Coordinates of C-alpha atoms in Angstrom, one line a residue:
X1 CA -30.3 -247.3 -201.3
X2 CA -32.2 -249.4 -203.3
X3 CA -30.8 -252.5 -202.3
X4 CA -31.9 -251.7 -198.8
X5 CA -36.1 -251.4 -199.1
X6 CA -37.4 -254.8 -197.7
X7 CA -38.8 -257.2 -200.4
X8 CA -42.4 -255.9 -199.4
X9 CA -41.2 -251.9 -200.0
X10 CA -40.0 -253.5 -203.1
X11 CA -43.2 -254.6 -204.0
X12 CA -45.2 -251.1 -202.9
X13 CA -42.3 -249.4 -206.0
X14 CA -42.8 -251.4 -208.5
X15 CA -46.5 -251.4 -208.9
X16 CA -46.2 -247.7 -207.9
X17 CA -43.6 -247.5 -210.7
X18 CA -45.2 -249.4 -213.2
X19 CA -48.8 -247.8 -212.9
X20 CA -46.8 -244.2 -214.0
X21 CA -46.4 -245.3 -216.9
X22 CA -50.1 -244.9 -217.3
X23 CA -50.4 -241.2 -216.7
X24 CA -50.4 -239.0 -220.3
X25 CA -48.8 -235.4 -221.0
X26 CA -52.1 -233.4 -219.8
X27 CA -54.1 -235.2 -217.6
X28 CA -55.9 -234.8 -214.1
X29 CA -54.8 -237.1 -211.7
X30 CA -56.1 -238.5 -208.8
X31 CA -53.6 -239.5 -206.2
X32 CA -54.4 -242.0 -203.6
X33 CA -53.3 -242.1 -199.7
X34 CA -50.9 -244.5 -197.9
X35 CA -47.9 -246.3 -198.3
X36 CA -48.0 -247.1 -201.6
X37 CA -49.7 -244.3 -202.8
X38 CA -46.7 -242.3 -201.4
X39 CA -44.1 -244.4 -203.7
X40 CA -46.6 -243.4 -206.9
X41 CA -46.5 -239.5 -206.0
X42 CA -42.6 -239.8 -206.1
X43 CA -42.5 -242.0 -209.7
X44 CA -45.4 -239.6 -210.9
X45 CA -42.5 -236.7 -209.6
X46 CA -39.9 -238.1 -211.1
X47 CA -41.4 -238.7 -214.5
X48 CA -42.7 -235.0 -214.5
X49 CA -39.5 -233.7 -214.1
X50 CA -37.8 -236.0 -215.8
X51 CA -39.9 -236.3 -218.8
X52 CA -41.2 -232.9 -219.3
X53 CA -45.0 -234.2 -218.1
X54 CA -47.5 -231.9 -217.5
X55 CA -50.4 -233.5 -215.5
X56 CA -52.8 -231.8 -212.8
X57 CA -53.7 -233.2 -209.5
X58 CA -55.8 -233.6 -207.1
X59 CA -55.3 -235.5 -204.0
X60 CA -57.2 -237.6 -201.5
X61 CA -56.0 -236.0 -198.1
X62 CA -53.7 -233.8 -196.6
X63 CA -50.9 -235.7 -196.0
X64 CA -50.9 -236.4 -200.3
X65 CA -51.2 -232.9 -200.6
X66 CA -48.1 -232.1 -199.1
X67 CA -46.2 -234.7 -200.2
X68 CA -46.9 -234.2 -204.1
X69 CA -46.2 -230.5 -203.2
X70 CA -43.4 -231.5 -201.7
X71 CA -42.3 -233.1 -204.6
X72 CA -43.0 -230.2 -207.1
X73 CA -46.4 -231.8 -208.5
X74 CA -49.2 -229.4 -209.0
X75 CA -52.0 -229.7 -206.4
X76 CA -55.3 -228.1 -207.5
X77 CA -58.8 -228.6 -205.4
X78 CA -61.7 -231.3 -207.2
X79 CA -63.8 -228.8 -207.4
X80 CA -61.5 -226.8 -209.7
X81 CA -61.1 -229.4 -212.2
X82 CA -64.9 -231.2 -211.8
X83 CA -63.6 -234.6 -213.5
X84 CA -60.7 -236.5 -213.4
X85 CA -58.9 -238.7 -216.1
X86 CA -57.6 -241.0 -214.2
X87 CA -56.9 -242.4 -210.6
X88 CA -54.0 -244.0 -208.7
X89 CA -54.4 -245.3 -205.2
X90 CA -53.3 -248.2 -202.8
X91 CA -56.0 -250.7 -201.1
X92 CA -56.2 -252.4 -198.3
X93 CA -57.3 -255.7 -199.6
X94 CA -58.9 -256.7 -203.4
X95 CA -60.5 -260.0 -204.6
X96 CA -60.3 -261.4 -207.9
X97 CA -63.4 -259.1 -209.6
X98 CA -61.7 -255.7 -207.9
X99 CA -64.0 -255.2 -205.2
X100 CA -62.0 -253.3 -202.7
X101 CA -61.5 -252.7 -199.1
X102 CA -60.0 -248.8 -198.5
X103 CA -59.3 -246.4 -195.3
X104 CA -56.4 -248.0 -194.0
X105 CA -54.8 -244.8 -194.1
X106 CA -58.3 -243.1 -192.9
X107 CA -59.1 -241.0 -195.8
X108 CA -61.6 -243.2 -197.3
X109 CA -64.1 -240.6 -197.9
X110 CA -62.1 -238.3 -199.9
X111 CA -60.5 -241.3 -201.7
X112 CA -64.0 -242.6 -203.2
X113 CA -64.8 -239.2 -203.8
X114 CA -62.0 -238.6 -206.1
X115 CA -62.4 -242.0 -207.3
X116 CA -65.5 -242.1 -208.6
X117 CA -65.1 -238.7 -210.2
X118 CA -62.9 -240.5 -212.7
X119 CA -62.9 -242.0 -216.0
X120 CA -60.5 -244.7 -214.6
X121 CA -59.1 -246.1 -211.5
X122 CA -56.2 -247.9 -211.5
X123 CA -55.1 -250.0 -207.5
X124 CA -51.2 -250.7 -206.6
X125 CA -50.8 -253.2 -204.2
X126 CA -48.3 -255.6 -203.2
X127 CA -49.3 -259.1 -203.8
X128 CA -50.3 -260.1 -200.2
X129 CA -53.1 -257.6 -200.7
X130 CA -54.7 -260.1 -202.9
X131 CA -57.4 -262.3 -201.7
X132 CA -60.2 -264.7 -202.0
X133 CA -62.7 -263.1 -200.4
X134 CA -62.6 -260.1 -198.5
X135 CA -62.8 -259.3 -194.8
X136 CA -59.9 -260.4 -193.2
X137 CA -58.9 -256.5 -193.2
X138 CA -61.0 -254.5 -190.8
X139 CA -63.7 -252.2 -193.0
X140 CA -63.4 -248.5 -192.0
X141 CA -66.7 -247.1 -191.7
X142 CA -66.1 -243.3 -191.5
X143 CA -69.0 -241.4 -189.4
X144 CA -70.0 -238.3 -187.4
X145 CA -68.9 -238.0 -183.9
X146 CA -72.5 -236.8 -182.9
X147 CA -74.0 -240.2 -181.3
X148 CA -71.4 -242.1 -182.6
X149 CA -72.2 -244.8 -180.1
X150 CA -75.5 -245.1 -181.3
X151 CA -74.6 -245.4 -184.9
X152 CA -71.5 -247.8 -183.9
X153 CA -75.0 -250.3 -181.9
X154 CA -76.9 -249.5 -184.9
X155 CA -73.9 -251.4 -187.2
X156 CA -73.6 -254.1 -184.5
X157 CA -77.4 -255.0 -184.7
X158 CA -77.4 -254.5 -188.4
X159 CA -74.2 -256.9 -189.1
X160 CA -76.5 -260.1 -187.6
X161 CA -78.6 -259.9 -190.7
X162 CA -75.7 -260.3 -193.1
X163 CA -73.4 -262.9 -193.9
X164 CA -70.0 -261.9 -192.2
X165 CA -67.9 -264.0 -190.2
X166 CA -67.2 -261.9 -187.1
X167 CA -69.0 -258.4 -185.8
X168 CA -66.6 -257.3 -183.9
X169 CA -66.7 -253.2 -184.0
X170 CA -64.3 -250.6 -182.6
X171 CA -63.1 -246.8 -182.6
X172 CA -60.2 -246.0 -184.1
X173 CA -57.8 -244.2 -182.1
X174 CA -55.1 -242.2 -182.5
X175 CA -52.9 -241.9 -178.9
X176 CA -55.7 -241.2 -176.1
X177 CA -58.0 -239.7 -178.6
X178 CA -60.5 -240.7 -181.1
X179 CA -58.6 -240.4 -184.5
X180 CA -60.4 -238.0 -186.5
X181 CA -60.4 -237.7 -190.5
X182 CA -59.7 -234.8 -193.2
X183 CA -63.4 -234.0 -192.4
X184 CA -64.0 -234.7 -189.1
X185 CA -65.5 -237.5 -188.8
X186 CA -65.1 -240.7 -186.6
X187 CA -64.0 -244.0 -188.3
X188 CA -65.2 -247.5 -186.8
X189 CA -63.4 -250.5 -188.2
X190 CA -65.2 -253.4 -188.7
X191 CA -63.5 -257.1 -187.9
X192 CA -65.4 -258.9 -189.9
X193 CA -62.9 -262.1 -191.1
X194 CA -65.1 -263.1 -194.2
X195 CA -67.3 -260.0 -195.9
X196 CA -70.2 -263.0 -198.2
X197 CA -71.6 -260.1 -200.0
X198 CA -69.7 -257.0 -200.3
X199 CA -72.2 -255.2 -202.2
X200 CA -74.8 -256.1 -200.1
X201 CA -73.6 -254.6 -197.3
X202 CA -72.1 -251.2 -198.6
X203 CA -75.7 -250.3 -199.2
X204 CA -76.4 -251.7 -196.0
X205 CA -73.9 -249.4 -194.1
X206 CA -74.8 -246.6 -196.1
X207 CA -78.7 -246.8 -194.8
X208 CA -77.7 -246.6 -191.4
X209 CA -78.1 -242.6 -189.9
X210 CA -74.3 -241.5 -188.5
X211 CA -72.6 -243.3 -191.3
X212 CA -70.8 -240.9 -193.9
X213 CA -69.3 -243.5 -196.4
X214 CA -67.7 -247.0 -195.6
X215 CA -64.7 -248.3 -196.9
X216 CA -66.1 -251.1 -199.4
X217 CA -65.1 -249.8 -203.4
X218 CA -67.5 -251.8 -205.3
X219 CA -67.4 -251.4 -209.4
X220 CA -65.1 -248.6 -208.9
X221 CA -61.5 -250.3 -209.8
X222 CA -60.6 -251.1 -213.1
X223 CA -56.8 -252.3 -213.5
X224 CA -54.8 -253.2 -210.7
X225 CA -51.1 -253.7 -211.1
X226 CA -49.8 -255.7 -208.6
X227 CA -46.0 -256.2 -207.6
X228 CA -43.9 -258.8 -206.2
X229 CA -40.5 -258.1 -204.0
X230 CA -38.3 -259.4 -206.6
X231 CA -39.4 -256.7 -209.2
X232 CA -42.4 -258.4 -210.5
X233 CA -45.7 -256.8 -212.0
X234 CA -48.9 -258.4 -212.9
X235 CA -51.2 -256.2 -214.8
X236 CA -55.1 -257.1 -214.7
X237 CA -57.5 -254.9 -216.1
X238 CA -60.8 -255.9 -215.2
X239 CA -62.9 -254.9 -218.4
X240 CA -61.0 -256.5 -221.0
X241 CA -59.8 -259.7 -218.8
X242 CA -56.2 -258.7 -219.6
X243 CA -53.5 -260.0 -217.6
X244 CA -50.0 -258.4 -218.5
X245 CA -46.4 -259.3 -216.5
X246 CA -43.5 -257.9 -216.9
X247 CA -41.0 -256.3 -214.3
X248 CA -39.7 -253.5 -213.0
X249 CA -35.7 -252.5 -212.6
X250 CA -35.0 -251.0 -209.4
X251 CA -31.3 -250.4 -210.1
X252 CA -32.4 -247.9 -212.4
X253 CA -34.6 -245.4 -210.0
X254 CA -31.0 -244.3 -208.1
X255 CA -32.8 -240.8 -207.9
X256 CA -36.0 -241.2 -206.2
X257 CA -34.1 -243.4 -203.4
X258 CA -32.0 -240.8 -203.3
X259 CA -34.5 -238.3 -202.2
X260 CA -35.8 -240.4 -199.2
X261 CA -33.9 -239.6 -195.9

């Protein structure tokens, strides 16, 4: 089964595999949303039962919730555990200092949340997710359906006075309808091409009234482990300017192929 995943699924395992090997006997987990994400819940699954690993979790939307469930992980709620040890999740796009852009997947909210209630935040990404600068992947902007033409003008007058490439703004949809988050809420995505100050405009967004939280993670990240299709990992953790490769075998994870239908 292995030998089937395209060298891009490849990628998602290995970095999902690798950042596993982070988690300790006893702590509360984060877990992250998306594609990615999805390949971490089943490593984290397989090296609890596996391994005899005893960690908590709590996830960043429904669809995690079911899955780690589904897998036998234990799901509790935030506020039962108030803190986390550490946090695994997928982005979008990151640049070189491991600013981020998140909600892809549209659970952006729930994923800062749970991120920032964490001692440490660890991103898996392929290595096309890398770039320069960031933009080129549309920003989710996650906001109330009230007036949410209003808000989505206020954001398109707003974006003149910052240094983006582009200002295109739309609503996400899912079918005929607006697609609507874990919460609720609306989500705009932002084409921006080229995002000059990221930090800059996270506040920015933030400020304007309708907007719940946007999808720019800025000093949040701290190691990203990054994976190539051949079985490739890069490790960079931003605080200590450590860069760590190595690689991952695939042949040897026959059993959590072996659960995917």
């Amino acid at each position: 089964m292995a030998a089937e995943l395209s060298p891009i699924d490849q990628a998602k395992f290995v970095a999902a595999r690798r950042s596993v090997d982070f988690v300790e006997s006893g702590m509360k987990l984060g877990l992250g949303t998306g594609s990615t994400a999805a390949w971490m819940v089943r490593c984290l699954a397989e090296r609890v039962r596996d391994d005899g690993l005893e960690v908590t979790c709590v996830a960043t939307s429904t669809r995690t919730v079911d899955l780690a469930r589904s897998c036998g992980l234990k799901v509790v709620s935030l506020d039962d555990v108030k803190w986390l040890d550490l946090t695994i999740d997928g982005a979008d796009e990151f640049d070189q200092n491991l600013n981020l852009i998140k909600g892809g997947g549209a659970a952006l909210l729930q994923e800062k949340i749970v991120a920032t209630a964490s001692d440490r935040m660890i991103v898996i990404a392929d290595a096309a997710k890398e770039v320069a600068q960031l933009g080129a992947f549309p920003l989710p902007v996650e906001v109330v359906p009230f007036g949410w033409q209003t808000t989505k003008a206020l954001i398109e007058e707003t974006l003149y006075s910052l240094d983006v490439l582009n200002r295109e703004v739309s609503l996400r949809m899912a079918g005929d309808a607006p697609l609507r988050t874990d919460e609720g809420h609306f989500l705009l995505d932002l084409n921006l091409k080229r995002i000059g100050n990221p930090r800059q405009l996270a506040l920015v967004l933030n400020q304007i009234p309708g907007v719940v939280e946007n999808g720019l993670f800025i000093d949040i990240c701290d190691v990203v482990v990054i994976g190539q299709g051949d079985g490739r990992v890069t490790v960079r953790d931003i605080n200590s300017g450590r860069i760590e490769n190595g690689a991952v075998d695939i042949t040897e994870s026959r059993n959590i192929f072996a659960d995917l239908d």
